[in-house]
CSV table of C-alpha atoms and ligand atoms in Angstrom, one decimal:
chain,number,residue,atom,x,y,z
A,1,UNK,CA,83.0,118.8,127.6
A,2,UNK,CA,83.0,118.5,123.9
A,3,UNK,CA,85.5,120.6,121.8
A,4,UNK,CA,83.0,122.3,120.6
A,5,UNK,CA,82.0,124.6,123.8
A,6,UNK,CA,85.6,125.6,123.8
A,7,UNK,CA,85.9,126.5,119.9
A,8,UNK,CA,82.8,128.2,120.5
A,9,UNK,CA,83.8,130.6,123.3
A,10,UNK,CA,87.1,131.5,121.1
A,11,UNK,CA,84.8,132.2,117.9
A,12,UNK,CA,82.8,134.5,120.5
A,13,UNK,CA,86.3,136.5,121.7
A,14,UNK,CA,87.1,136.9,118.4
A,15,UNK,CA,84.3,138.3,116.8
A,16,UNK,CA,83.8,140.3,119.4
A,17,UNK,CA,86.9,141.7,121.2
A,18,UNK,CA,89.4,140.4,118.3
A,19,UNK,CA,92.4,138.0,117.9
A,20,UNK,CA,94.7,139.7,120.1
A,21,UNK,CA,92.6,139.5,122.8
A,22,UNK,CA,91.7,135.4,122.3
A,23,UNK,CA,95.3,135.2,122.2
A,24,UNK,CA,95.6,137.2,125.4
A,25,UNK,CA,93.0,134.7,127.2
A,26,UNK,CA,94.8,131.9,125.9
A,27,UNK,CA,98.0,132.8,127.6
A,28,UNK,CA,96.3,134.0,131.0
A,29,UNK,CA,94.2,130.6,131.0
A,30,UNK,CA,98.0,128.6,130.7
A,31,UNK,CA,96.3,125.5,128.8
A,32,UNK,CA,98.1,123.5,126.8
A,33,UNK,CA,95.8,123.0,123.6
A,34,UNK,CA,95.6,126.0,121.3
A,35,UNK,CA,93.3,124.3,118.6
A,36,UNK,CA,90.2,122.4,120.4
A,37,UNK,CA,88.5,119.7,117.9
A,38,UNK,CA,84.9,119.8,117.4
A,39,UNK,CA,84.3,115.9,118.6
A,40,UNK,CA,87.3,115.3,121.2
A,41,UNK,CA,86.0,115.7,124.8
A,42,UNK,CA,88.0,117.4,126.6
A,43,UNK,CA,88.0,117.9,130.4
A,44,UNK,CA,85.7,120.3,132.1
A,45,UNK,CA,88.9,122.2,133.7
A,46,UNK,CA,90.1,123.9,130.1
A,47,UNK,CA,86.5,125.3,130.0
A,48,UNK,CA,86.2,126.3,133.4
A,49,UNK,CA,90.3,128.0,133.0
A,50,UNK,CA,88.7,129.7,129.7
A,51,UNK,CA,86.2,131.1,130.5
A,52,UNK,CA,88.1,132.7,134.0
A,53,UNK,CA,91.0,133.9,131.7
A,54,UNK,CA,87.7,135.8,129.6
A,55,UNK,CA,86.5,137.0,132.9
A,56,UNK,CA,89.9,138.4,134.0
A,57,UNK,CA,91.0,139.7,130.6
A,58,UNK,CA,88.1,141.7,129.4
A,59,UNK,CA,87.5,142.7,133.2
A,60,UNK,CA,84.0,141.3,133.6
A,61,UNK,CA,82.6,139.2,135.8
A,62,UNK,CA,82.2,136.0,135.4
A,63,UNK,CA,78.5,135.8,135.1
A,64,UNK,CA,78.5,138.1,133.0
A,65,UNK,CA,80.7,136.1,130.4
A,66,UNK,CA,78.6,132.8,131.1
A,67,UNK,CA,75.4,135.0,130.2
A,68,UNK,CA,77.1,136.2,126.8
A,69,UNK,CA,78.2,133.7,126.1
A,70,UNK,CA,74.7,131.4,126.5
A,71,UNK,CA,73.3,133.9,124.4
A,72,UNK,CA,76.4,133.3,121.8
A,73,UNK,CA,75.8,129.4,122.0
A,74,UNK,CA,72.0,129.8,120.7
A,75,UNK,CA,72.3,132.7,118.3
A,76,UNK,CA,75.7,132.2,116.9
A,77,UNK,CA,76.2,128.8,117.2
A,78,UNK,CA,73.3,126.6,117.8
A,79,UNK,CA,70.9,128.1,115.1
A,80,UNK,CA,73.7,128.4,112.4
A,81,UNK,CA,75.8,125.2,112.7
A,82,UNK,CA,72.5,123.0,113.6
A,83,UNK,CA,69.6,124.7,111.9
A,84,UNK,CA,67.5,121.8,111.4
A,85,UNK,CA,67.8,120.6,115.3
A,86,UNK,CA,67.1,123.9,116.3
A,87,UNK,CA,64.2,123.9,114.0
A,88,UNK,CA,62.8,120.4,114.9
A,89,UNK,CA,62.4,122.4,118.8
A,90,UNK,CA,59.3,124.0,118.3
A,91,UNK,CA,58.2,126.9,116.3
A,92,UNK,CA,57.1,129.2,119.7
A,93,UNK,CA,59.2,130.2,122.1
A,94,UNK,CA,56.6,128.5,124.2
A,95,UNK,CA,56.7,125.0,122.2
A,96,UNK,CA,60.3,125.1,122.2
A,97,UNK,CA,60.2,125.2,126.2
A,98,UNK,CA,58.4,122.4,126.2
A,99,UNK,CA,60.1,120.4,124.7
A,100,UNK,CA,63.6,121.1,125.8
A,101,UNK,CA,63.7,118.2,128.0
A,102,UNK,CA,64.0,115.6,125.2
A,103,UNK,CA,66.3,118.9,123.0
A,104,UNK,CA,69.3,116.7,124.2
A,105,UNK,CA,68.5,113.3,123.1
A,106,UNK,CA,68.8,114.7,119.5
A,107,UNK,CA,72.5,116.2,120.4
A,108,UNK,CA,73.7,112.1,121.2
A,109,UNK,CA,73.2,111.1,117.7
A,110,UNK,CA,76.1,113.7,116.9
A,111,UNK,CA,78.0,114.0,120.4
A,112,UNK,CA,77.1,110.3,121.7
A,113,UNK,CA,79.5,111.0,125.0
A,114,UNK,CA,77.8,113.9,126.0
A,115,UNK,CA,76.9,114.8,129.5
A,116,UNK,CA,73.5,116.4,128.9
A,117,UNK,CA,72.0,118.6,131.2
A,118,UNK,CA,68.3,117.6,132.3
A,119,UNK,CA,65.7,119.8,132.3
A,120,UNK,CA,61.8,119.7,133.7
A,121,UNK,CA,59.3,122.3,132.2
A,122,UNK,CA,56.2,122.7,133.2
A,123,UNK,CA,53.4,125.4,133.1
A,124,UNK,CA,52.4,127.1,136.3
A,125,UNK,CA,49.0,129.0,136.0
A,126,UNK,CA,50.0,131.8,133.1
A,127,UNK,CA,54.0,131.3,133.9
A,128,UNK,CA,56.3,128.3,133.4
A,129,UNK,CA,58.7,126.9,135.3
A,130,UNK,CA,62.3,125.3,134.1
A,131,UNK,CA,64.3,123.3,136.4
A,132,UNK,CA,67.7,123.0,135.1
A,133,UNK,CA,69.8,120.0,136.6
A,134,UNK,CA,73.4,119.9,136.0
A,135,UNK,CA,76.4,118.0,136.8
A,136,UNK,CA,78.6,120.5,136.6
A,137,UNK,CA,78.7,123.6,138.7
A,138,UNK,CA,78.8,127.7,138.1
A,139,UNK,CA,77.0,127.1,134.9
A,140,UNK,CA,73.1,129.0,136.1
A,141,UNK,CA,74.2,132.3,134.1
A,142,UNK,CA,75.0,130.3,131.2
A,143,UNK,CA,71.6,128.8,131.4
A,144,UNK,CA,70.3,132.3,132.0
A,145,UNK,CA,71.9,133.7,128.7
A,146,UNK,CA,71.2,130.7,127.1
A,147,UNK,CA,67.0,131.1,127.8
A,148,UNK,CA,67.5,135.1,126.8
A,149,UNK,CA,69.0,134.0,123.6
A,150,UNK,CA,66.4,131.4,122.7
A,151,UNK,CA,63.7,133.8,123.0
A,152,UNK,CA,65.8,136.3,121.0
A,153,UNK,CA,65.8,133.0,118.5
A,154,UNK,CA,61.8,133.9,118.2
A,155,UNK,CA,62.2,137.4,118.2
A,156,UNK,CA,59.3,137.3,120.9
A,157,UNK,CA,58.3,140.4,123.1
A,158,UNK,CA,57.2,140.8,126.7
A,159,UNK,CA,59.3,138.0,128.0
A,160,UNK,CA,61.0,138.0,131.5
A,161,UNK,CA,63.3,135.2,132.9
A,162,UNK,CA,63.6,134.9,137.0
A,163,UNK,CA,66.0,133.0,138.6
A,164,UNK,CA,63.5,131.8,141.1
A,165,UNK,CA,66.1,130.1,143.3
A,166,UNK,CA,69.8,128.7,143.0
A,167,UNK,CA,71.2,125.5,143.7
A,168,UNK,CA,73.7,127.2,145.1
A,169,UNK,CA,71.6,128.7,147.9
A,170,UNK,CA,68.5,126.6,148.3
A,171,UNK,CA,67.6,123.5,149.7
A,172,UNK,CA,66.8,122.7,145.8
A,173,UNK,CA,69.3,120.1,143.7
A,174,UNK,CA,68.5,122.3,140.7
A,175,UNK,CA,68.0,125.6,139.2
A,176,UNK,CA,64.9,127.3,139.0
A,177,UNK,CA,63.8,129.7,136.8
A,178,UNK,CA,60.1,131.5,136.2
A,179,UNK,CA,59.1,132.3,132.4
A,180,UNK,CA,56.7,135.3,132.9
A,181,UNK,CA,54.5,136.4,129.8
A,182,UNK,CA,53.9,140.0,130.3
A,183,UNK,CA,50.5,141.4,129.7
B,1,LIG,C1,71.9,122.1,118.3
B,1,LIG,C2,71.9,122.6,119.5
B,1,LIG,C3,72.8,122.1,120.7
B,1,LIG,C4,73.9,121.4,120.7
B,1,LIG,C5,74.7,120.8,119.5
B,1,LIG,C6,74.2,121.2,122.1
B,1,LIG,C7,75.4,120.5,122.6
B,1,LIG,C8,75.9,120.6,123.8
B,1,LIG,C9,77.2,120.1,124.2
B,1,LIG,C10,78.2,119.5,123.3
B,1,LIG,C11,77.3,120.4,125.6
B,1,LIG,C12,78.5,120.1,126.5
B,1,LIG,C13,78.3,118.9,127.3
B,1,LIG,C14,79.3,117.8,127.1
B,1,LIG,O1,80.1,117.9,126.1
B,1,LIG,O2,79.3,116.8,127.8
B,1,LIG,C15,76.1,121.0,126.0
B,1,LIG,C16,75.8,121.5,127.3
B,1,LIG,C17,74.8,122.2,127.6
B,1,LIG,N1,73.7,122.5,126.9
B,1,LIG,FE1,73.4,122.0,124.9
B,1,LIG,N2,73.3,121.8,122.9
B,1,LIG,C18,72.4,122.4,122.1
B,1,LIG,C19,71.3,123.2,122.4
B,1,LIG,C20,71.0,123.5,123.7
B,1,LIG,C21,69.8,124.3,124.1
B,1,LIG,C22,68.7,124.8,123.1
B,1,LIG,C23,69.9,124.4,125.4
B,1,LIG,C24,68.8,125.2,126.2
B,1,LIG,C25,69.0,125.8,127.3
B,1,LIG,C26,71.1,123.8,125.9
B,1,LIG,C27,71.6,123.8,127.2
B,1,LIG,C28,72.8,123.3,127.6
B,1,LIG,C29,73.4,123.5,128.9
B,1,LIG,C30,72.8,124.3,130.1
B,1,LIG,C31,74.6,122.8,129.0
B,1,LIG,C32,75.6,122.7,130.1
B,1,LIG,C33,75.8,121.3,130.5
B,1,LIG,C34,75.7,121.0,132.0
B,1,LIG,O3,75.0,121.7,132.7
B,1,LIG,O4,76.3,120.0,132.4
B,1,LIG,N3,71.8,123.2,124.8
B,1,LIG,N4,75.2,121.1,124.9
């Protein structure tokens, strides 16, 4: 992945547990690049070994980091470093949805050897559905915190996000989650 993931999961451990701690992870994760750059893709592994040596030092699981830090990735980064992209998605949280599938094509321009998740939305009577296909694998609760912090993003009410089914544990090659719109 891009450096960028992996700058961005240090600029969340040190905002919110500190540098001592970031250099804690570092040390427990045993990689051999301390500075990641921005545009140099780097292999999956040193994110995968990150975000294990979060999990292990701050004594959470893992999920739980992936879900803080999808939440990170929209709020933190997403909307400050990239505004105008974020902007271009919609101006609902619904709109936004709805066009996330094509969200990646505008990310090329600037990362052109991304690997881009895919998604499919679509409504389903008064709820809507997001398939989330990956390459990658153990990244659903980053997707999870990554929905949670786009609707933060519209500082919209009454939202709930279901993970309908897993990958992992389906007959499905996807994720699945269920946008329900309270009444
Ligand atoms: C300006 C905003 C965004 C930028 C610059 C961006 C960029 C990236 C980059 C660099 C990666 C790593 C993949 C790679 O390097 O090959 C990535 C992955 C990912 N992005 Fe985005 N992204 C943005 C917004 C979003 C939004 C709004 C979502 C909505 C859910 C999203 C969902 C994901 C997911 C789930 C992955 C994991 C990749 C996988 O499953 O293989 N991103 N993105």
């Amino acid at each position: 992945m891009y450096g960028i993931i992996n700058q961005s999961i240090q600029d969340l451990v040190v905002k919110e547990f500190g540098e001592e701690t970031w250099l804690k992870i570092i040390a427990k994760s045993r990689i051999d690049v301390h500075e990641f750059q921005n545009h140099q893709v780097y292999d999956d592994a040193y994110t995968y070994r990150l975000a294990g040596a979060v999990s292990e030092v701050l004594q959470t699981d893992l999920n739980t980091v992936l879900k803080m830090f999808g939440e990170f990735w929209i709020l933190e980064i997403s909307m400050k470093k990239y505004p105008s992209m974020m902007a271009s998605g919609g101006l609902s949280f619904k709109e936004f949805m709805l066009n996330l599938p094509n969200f990646h094509n505008r990310v090329y321009l600037t990362y052109p050897e991304l690997i881009a998740p895919e998604f499919k939305v679509r409504m389903d009577g008064d709820s809507m559905l997001v398939e989330y296909h990956s390459q990658r694998p153990g990244l659903t609760a980053m997707m999870e915190g990554m929905l949670h912090g786009i609707v933060k993003m519209f500082k919209e009410q009454g939202i709930l996000i279901v993970l309908e089914a897993e990958k992992i544990s389906s007959d499905l090659d996807h994720d699945l989650f269920r946008i329900i719109w309270e009444k």
